């Protein structure tokens, strides 16, 4: 890397481009040759922010914007699940339902098509353009700071929809976490760790909470903030059984690998 003059930032950009080329190839939707995959990846890197900005400017109603965001956060989930998440988001941001019956409204499929969202053969939703969902999430978190708290509360509820698989739930957690950390809201991610952990039943360890905490611990910028937050939690007094299990799991699975001494201190408390 040093010989090529690549610093950490350039390496991350190169790794992202390589990942997008692989995603274009694996999708089977962008041709069968490397040149086509690279072209799609380059567009994803250079054009998506502007494309999303223009789309959001053109869809000015709450139902359209919330559907765009719900589909981006829940991409690759089944259409009915995205529909549930969409309505949950509208309720969270205080949007009132239309007075007409559902049968009198624009059907869900047409709403999706108008936003550039398609269903695959398994009934799961995806955006027509490569990496478009990533750009949509980034755009909303960066440009609508006043609703970030609402988005945290929405994810806290919607990541538990019964129709989601375990993989779907972890995907949602990671997408929310990455968006929140990008705009510096590490506290929102930790809020959900506590929220999910405190509500765990029986002897189970909430995997959403563990995934969220491990994402924070591994973050280049905020890893130290999460380590300190765990320490403060461990020392603060009585914790719920669910949060104890999550903190313990994170110490054993993540912190113990990168910072073993700190993991032992937290496990002691």
Short mmCIF file of C-alpha atoms in Angstrom, two decimals:
data_model
loop_
_atom_site.label_atom_id
_atom_site.label_comp_id
_atom_site.label_asym_id
_atom_site.label_seq_id
_atom_site.Cartn_x
_atom_site.Cartn_y
_atom_site.Cartn_z
CA UNK A 1 0.00 0.00 0.00
CA UNK A 2 2.82 2.43 0.85
CA UNK A 3 4.59 1.70 -2.45
CA UNK A 4 1.38 2.52 -4.33
CA UNK A 5 0.89 5.70 -2.32
CA UNK A 6 -2.39 4.46 -0.80
CA UNK A 7 -3.37 5.63 2.67
CA UNK A 8 -6.11 4.09 4.77
CA UNK A 9 -8.85 6.18 3.17
CA UNK A 10 -7.78 5.29 -0.37
CA UNK A 11 -7.59 1.62 0.55
CA UNK A 12 -11.13 1.72 1.93
CA UNK A 13 -12.34 3.36 -1.29
CA UNK A 14 -10.62 0.69 -3.35
CA UNK A 15 -12.07 -2.06 -1.17
CA UNK A 16 -15.55 -0.58 -1.56
CA UNK A 17 -15.17 -0.42 -5.34
CA UNK A 18 -14.03 -4.05 -5.42
CA UNK A 19 -17.02 -5.02 -3.27
CA UNK A 20 -19.40 -3.24 -5.63
CA UNK A 21 -17.88 -4.99 -8.65
CA UNK A 22 -18.45 -8.31 -6.90
CA UNK A 23 -22.01 -7.32 -5.98
CA UNK A 24 -22.73 -6.38 -9.60
CA UNK A 25 -21.38 -9.74 -10.74
CA UNK A 26 -23.24 -11.79 -8.14
CA UNK A 27 -26.56 -10.05 -8.81
CA UNK A 28 -26.69 -11.41 -12.36
CA UNK A 29 -28.45 -8.21 -13.45
CA UNK A 30 -25.59 -6.25 -14.99
CA UNK A 31 -24.20 -8.38 -17.79
CA UNK A 32 -21.63 -11.14 -17.79
CA UNK A 33 -18.32 -9.32 -18.25
CA UNK A 34 -15.98 -7.41 -15.98
CA UNK A 35 -16.27 -4.16 -17.94
CA UNK A 36 -20.02 -4.05 -17.32
CA UNK A 37 -19.63 -4.79 -13.62
CA UNK A 38 -16.95 -2.13 -13.25
CA UNK A 39 -19.10 0.42 -15.06
CA UNK A 40 -21.97 -0.20 -12.65
CA UNK A 41 -19.62 0.00 -9.66
CA UNK A 42 -18.14 3.29 -10.87
CA UNK A 43 -21.62 4.77 -11.28
CA UNK A 44 -22.51 3.58 -7.77
CA UNK A 45 -19.44 5.34 -6.35
CA UNK A 46 -19.70 8.60 -8.28
CA UNK A 47 -23.36 9.22 -9.17
CA UNK A 48 -25.61 7.87 -6.44
CA UNK A 49 -25.65 10.84 -4.07
CA UNK A 50 -26.78 13.21 -6.80
CA UNK A 51 -29.36 10.74 -8.10
CA UNK A 52 -30.89 10.28 -4.64
CA UNK A 53 -30.95 14.03 -4.04
CA UNK A 54 -32.84 14.59 -7.27
CA UNK A 55 -35.29 11.78 -6.51
CA UNK A 56 -36.06 13.02 -2.99
CA UNK A 57 -36.61 16.52 -4.37
CA UNK A 58 -39.11 15.10 -6.86
CA UNK A 59 -41.11 13.01 -4.34
CA UNK A 60 -42.28 15.53 -1.79
CA UNK A 61 -45.05 13.66 0.04
CA UNK A 62 -44.52 11.81 3.31
CA UNK A 63 -45.86 8.44 2.01
CA UNK A 64 -43.45 8.46 -0.93
CA UNK A 65 -40.41 9.53 1.06
CA UNK A 66 -41.07 7.11 3.90
CA UNK A 67 -41.55 4.25 1.43
CA UNK A 68 -38.26 5.13 -0.25
CA UNK A 69 -36.48 5.06 3.10
CA UNK A 70 -38.22 1.92 4.38
CA UNK A 71 -37.30 0.05 1.20
CA UNK A 72 -33.67 1.20 1.56
CA UNK A 73 -33.40 0.06 5.18
CA UNK A 74 -35.28 -3.21 4.59
CA UNK A 75 -33.94 -3.98 1.10
CA UNK A 76 -33.95 -7.73 0.32
CA UNK A 77 -36.84 -8.29 2.75
CA UNK A 78 -40.17 -9.56 1.47
CA UNK A 79 -42.60 -7.05 0.03
CA UNK A 80 -45.16 -7.54 2.81
CA UNK A 81 -42.47 -6.91 5.41
CA UNK A 82 -41.42 -3.67 3.74
CA UNK A 83 -45.09 -2.68 3.61
CA UNK A 84 -45.36 -3.20 7.39
CA UNK A 85 -42.13 -1.30 8.03
CA UNK A 86 -43.31 1.54 5.79
CA UNK A 87 -46.57 1.98 7.71
CA UNK A 88 -44.71 1.73 11.00
CA UNK A 89 -42.42 4.55 9.86
CA UNK A 90 -45.34 6.74 8.82
CA UNK A 91 -46.91 6.28 12.25
CA UNK A 92 -43.61 7.07 13.96
CA UNK A 93 -43.17 10.37 12.12
CA UNK A 94 -46.80 11.31 12.78
CA UNK A 95 -48.29 10.91 9.31
CA UNK A 96 -52.05 10.48 9.26
CA UNK A 97 -53.50 7.74 7.05
CA UNK A 98 -55.44 8.79 3.99
CA UNK A 99 -59.18 9.06 4.57
CA UNK A 100 -59.98 6.71 1.68
CA UNK A 101 -59.94 2.93 1.95
CA UNK A 102 -56.83 1.07 0.84
CA UNK A 103 -58.59 -0.26 -2.24
CA UNK A 104 -59.10 3.32 -3.40
CA UNK A 105 -55.43 4.25 -3.10
CA UNK A 106 -52.57 3.71 -5.52
CA UNK A 107 -51.60 0.05 -5.23
CA UNK A 108 -48.36 -0.93 -3.53
CA UNK A 109 -46.76 -2.34 -6.68
CA UNK A 110 -47.21 0.90 -8.61
CA UNK A 111 -45.79 2.89 -5.70
CA UNK A 112 -42.69 0.68 -5.77
CA UNK A 113 -42.24 0.90 -9.53
CA UNK A 114 -42.52 4.68 -9.45
CA UNK A 115 -39.62 4.79 -6.97
CA UNK A 116 -37.36 2.44 -8.95
CA UNK A 117 -37.92 -0.54 -6.66
CA UNK A 118 -38.54 -4.05 -8.02
CA UNK A 119 -39.41 -7.49 -6.67
CA UNK A 120 -37.22 -10.47 -7.39
CA UNK A 121 -38.55 -13.97 -8.05
CA UNK A 122 -38.73 -14.69 -4.31
CA UNK A 123 -40.85 -11.61 -3.64
CA UNK A 124 -38.02 -9.67 -2.03
CA UNK A 125 -37.56 -5.99 -2.83
CA UNK A 126 -34.47 -4.38 -4.29
CA UNK A 127 -33.58 -1.15 -6.04
CA UNK A 128 -33.00 -1.30 -9.76
CA UNK A 129 -29.65 0.52 -9.46
CA UNK A 130 -26.60 -0.96 -7.77
CA UNK A 131 -25.93 0.32 -4.22
CA UNK A 132 -28.81 2.78 -4.46
CA UNK A 133 -30.22 1.76 -1.08
CA UNK A 134 -26.92 2.66 0.60
CA UNK A 135 -27.07 6.14 -0.89
CA UNK A 136 -30.72 6.60 0.14
CA UNK A 137 -29.94 5.76 3.77
CA UNK A 138 -26.97 8.09 3.84
CA UNK A 139 -28.99 10.91 2.26
CA UNK A 140 -31.84 10.76 4.77
CA UNK A 141 -29.58 10.52 7.83
CA UNK A 142 -27.39 13.37 6.63
CA UNK A 143 -30.12 15.72 5.40
CA UNK A 144 -33.00 15.19 7.86
CA UNK A 145 -31.30 15.52 11.28
CA UNK A 146 -34.57 16.40 12.99
CA UNK A 147 -36.02 12.93 12.43
CA UNK A 148 -33.01 10.85 13.52
CA UNK A 149 -34.60 10.22 16.91
CA UNK A 150 -37.78 9.06 15.19
CA UNK A 151 -35.73 6.75 12.97
CA UNK A 152 -34.08 5.25 16.04
CA UNK A 153 -37.47 4.60 17.63
CA UNK A 154 -38.80 3.15 14.37
CA UNK A 155 -35.91 0.71 14.03
CA UNK A 156 -36.29 -0.26 17.67
CA UNK A 157 -39.76 -1.53 16.85
CA UNK A 158 -39.55 -2.49 13.18
CA UNK A 159 -36.41 -4.64 13.53
CA UNK A 160 -38.62 -7.00 15.54
CA UNK A 161 -41.29 -7.59 12.90
CA UNK A 162 -42.26 -11.26 13.01
CA UNK A 163 -41.92 -11.69 9.26
CA UNK A 164 -38.19 -10.90 9.39
CA UNK A 165 -35.63 -13.69 9.43
CA UNK A 166 -32.64 -13.48 11.77
CA UNK A 167 -30.47 -12.44 8.84
CA UNK A 168 -33.01 -9.76 7.86
CA UNK A 169 -32.96 -8.35 11.39
CA UNK A 170 -29.17 -8.23 11.57
CA UNK A 171 -29.06 -6.52 8.16
CA UNK A 172 -31.44 -3.84 9.41
CA UNK A 173 -29.39 -3.33 12.57
CA UNK A 174 -26.14 -2.97 10.63
CA UNK A 175 -27.70 -0.55 8.13
CA UNK A 176 -29.13 1.61 10.90
CA UNK A 177 -25.87 1.46 12.82
CA UNK A 178 -23.72 2.45 9.86
CA UNK A 179 -26.00 5.37 9.03
CA UNK A 180 -26.07 6.58 12.63
CA UNK A 181 -22.30 6.33 13.07
CA UNK A 182 -21.72 8.15 9.79
CA UNK A 183 -23.49 11.21 11.24
CA UNK A 184 -21.92 10.83 14.69
CA UNK A 185 -24.95 9.46 16.56
CA UNK A 186 -23.24 6.64 18.42
CA UNK A 187 -25.67 7.29 21.29
CA UNK A 188 -28.61 6.28 19.11
CA UNK A 189 -27.01 2.92 18.37
CA UNK A 190 -26.26 2.28 22.04
CA UNK A 191 -29.82 3.33 22.95
CA UNK A 192 -31.06 0.41 20.84
CA UNK A 193 -28.56 -1.99 22.41
CA UNK A 194 -30.10 -1.23 25.80
CA UNK A 195 -33.67 -1.18 24.44
CA UNK A 196 -33.44 -4.62 22.86
CA UNK A 197 -31.36 -6.16 25.64
CA UNK A 198 -33.70 -4.99 28.41
CA UNK A 199 -36.66 -6.59 26.64
CA UNK A 200 -35.10 -9.99 26.04
CA UNK A 201 -37.12 -12.82 27.58
CA UNK A 202 -35.95 -15.94 29.34
CA UNK A 203 -32.28 -16.78 29.10
CA UNK A 204 -31.95 -15.60 25.51
CA UNK A 205 -29.36 -13.07 24.35
CA UNK A 206 -30.83 -10.59 21.89
CA UNK A 207 -28.75 -10.96 18.73
CA UNK A 208 -29.80 -7.53 17.46
CA UNK A 209 -28.30 -5.92 20.54
CA UNK A 210 -25.10 -7.97 20.26
CA UNK A 211 -24.73 -7.11 16.56
CA UNK A 212 -25.28 -3.41 17.25
CA UNK A 213 -22.74 -3.34 20.07
CA UNK A 214 -20.12 -5.26 18.10
CA UNK A 215 -20.60 -2.91 15.16
CA UNK A 216 -19.89 0.03 17.46
CA UNK A 217 -16.88 -1.64 19.05
CA UNK A 218 -15.31 -2.35 15.65
CA UNK A 219 -15.83 1.18 14.35
CA UNK A 220 -12.60 3.04 13.59
CA UNK A 221 -13.83 6.37 14.96
CA UNK A 222 -16.27 5.36 17.70
CA UNK A 223 -14.81 2.09 19.00
CA UNK A 224 -13.30 3.88 22.00
CA UNK A 225 -16.62 5.58 22.76
CA UNK A 226 -18.38 2.19 22.91
CA UNK A 227 -15.67 0.67 25.10
CA UNK A 228 -16.07 3.52 27.58
CA UNK A 229 -19.86 3.26 27.42
CA UNK A 230 -19.65 -0.44 28.27
CA UNK A 231 -17.34 0.37 31.19
CA UNK A 232 -19.69 3.06 32.51
CA UNK A 233 -22.64 0.67 32.19
CA UNK A 234 -20.84 -2.13 34.00
CA UNK A 235 -19.94 0.18 36.90
CA UNK A 236 -23.22 2.07 37.09
CA UNK A 237 -25.15 -0.37 39.22
CA UNK A 238 -27.94 -2.89 38.68
CA UNK A 239 -28.42 -3.93 35.05
CA UNK A 240 -31.14 -6.04 33.49
CA UNK A 241 -30.30 -9.70 32.95
CA UNK A 242 -30.67 -9.13 29.21
CA UNK A 243 -28.13 -6.30 29.16
CA UNK A 244 -25.69 -8.31 31.29
CA UNK A 245 -25.88 -11.15 28.74
CA UNK A 246 -25.30 -8.77 25.81
CA UNK A 247 -22.35 -7.00 27.45
CA UNK A 248 -20.84 -10.37 28.38
CA UNK A 249 -21.27 -11.72 24.85
CA UNK A 250 -19.62 -8.62 23.37
CA UNK A 251 -16.68 -8.98 25.78
CA UNK A 252 -16.17 -12.63 24.87
CA UNK A 253 -16.80 -12.41 21.12
CA UNK A 254 -15.43 -9.00 20.20
CA UNK A 255 -13.65 -6.98 22.88
CA UNK A 256 -11.73 -10.00 24.14
CA UNK A 257 -10.10 -10.32 20.73
CA UNK A 258 -9.11 -6.68 20.23
CA UNK A 259 -8.70 -5.41 23.81
CA UNK A 260 -8.43 -8.44 26.14
CA UNK A 261 -7.37 -6.45 29.21
CA UNK A 262 -10.35 -4.14 28.88
CA UNK A 263 -12.65 -7.11 28.36
CA UNK A 264 -11.45 -8.69 31.63
CA UNK A 265 -12.07 -5.43 33.52
CA UNK A 266 -15.62 -5.18 32.21
CA UNK A 267 -16.33 -8.84 32.89
CA UNK A 268 -15.07 -8.33 36.46
CA UNK A 269 -17.65 -5.62 37.05
#
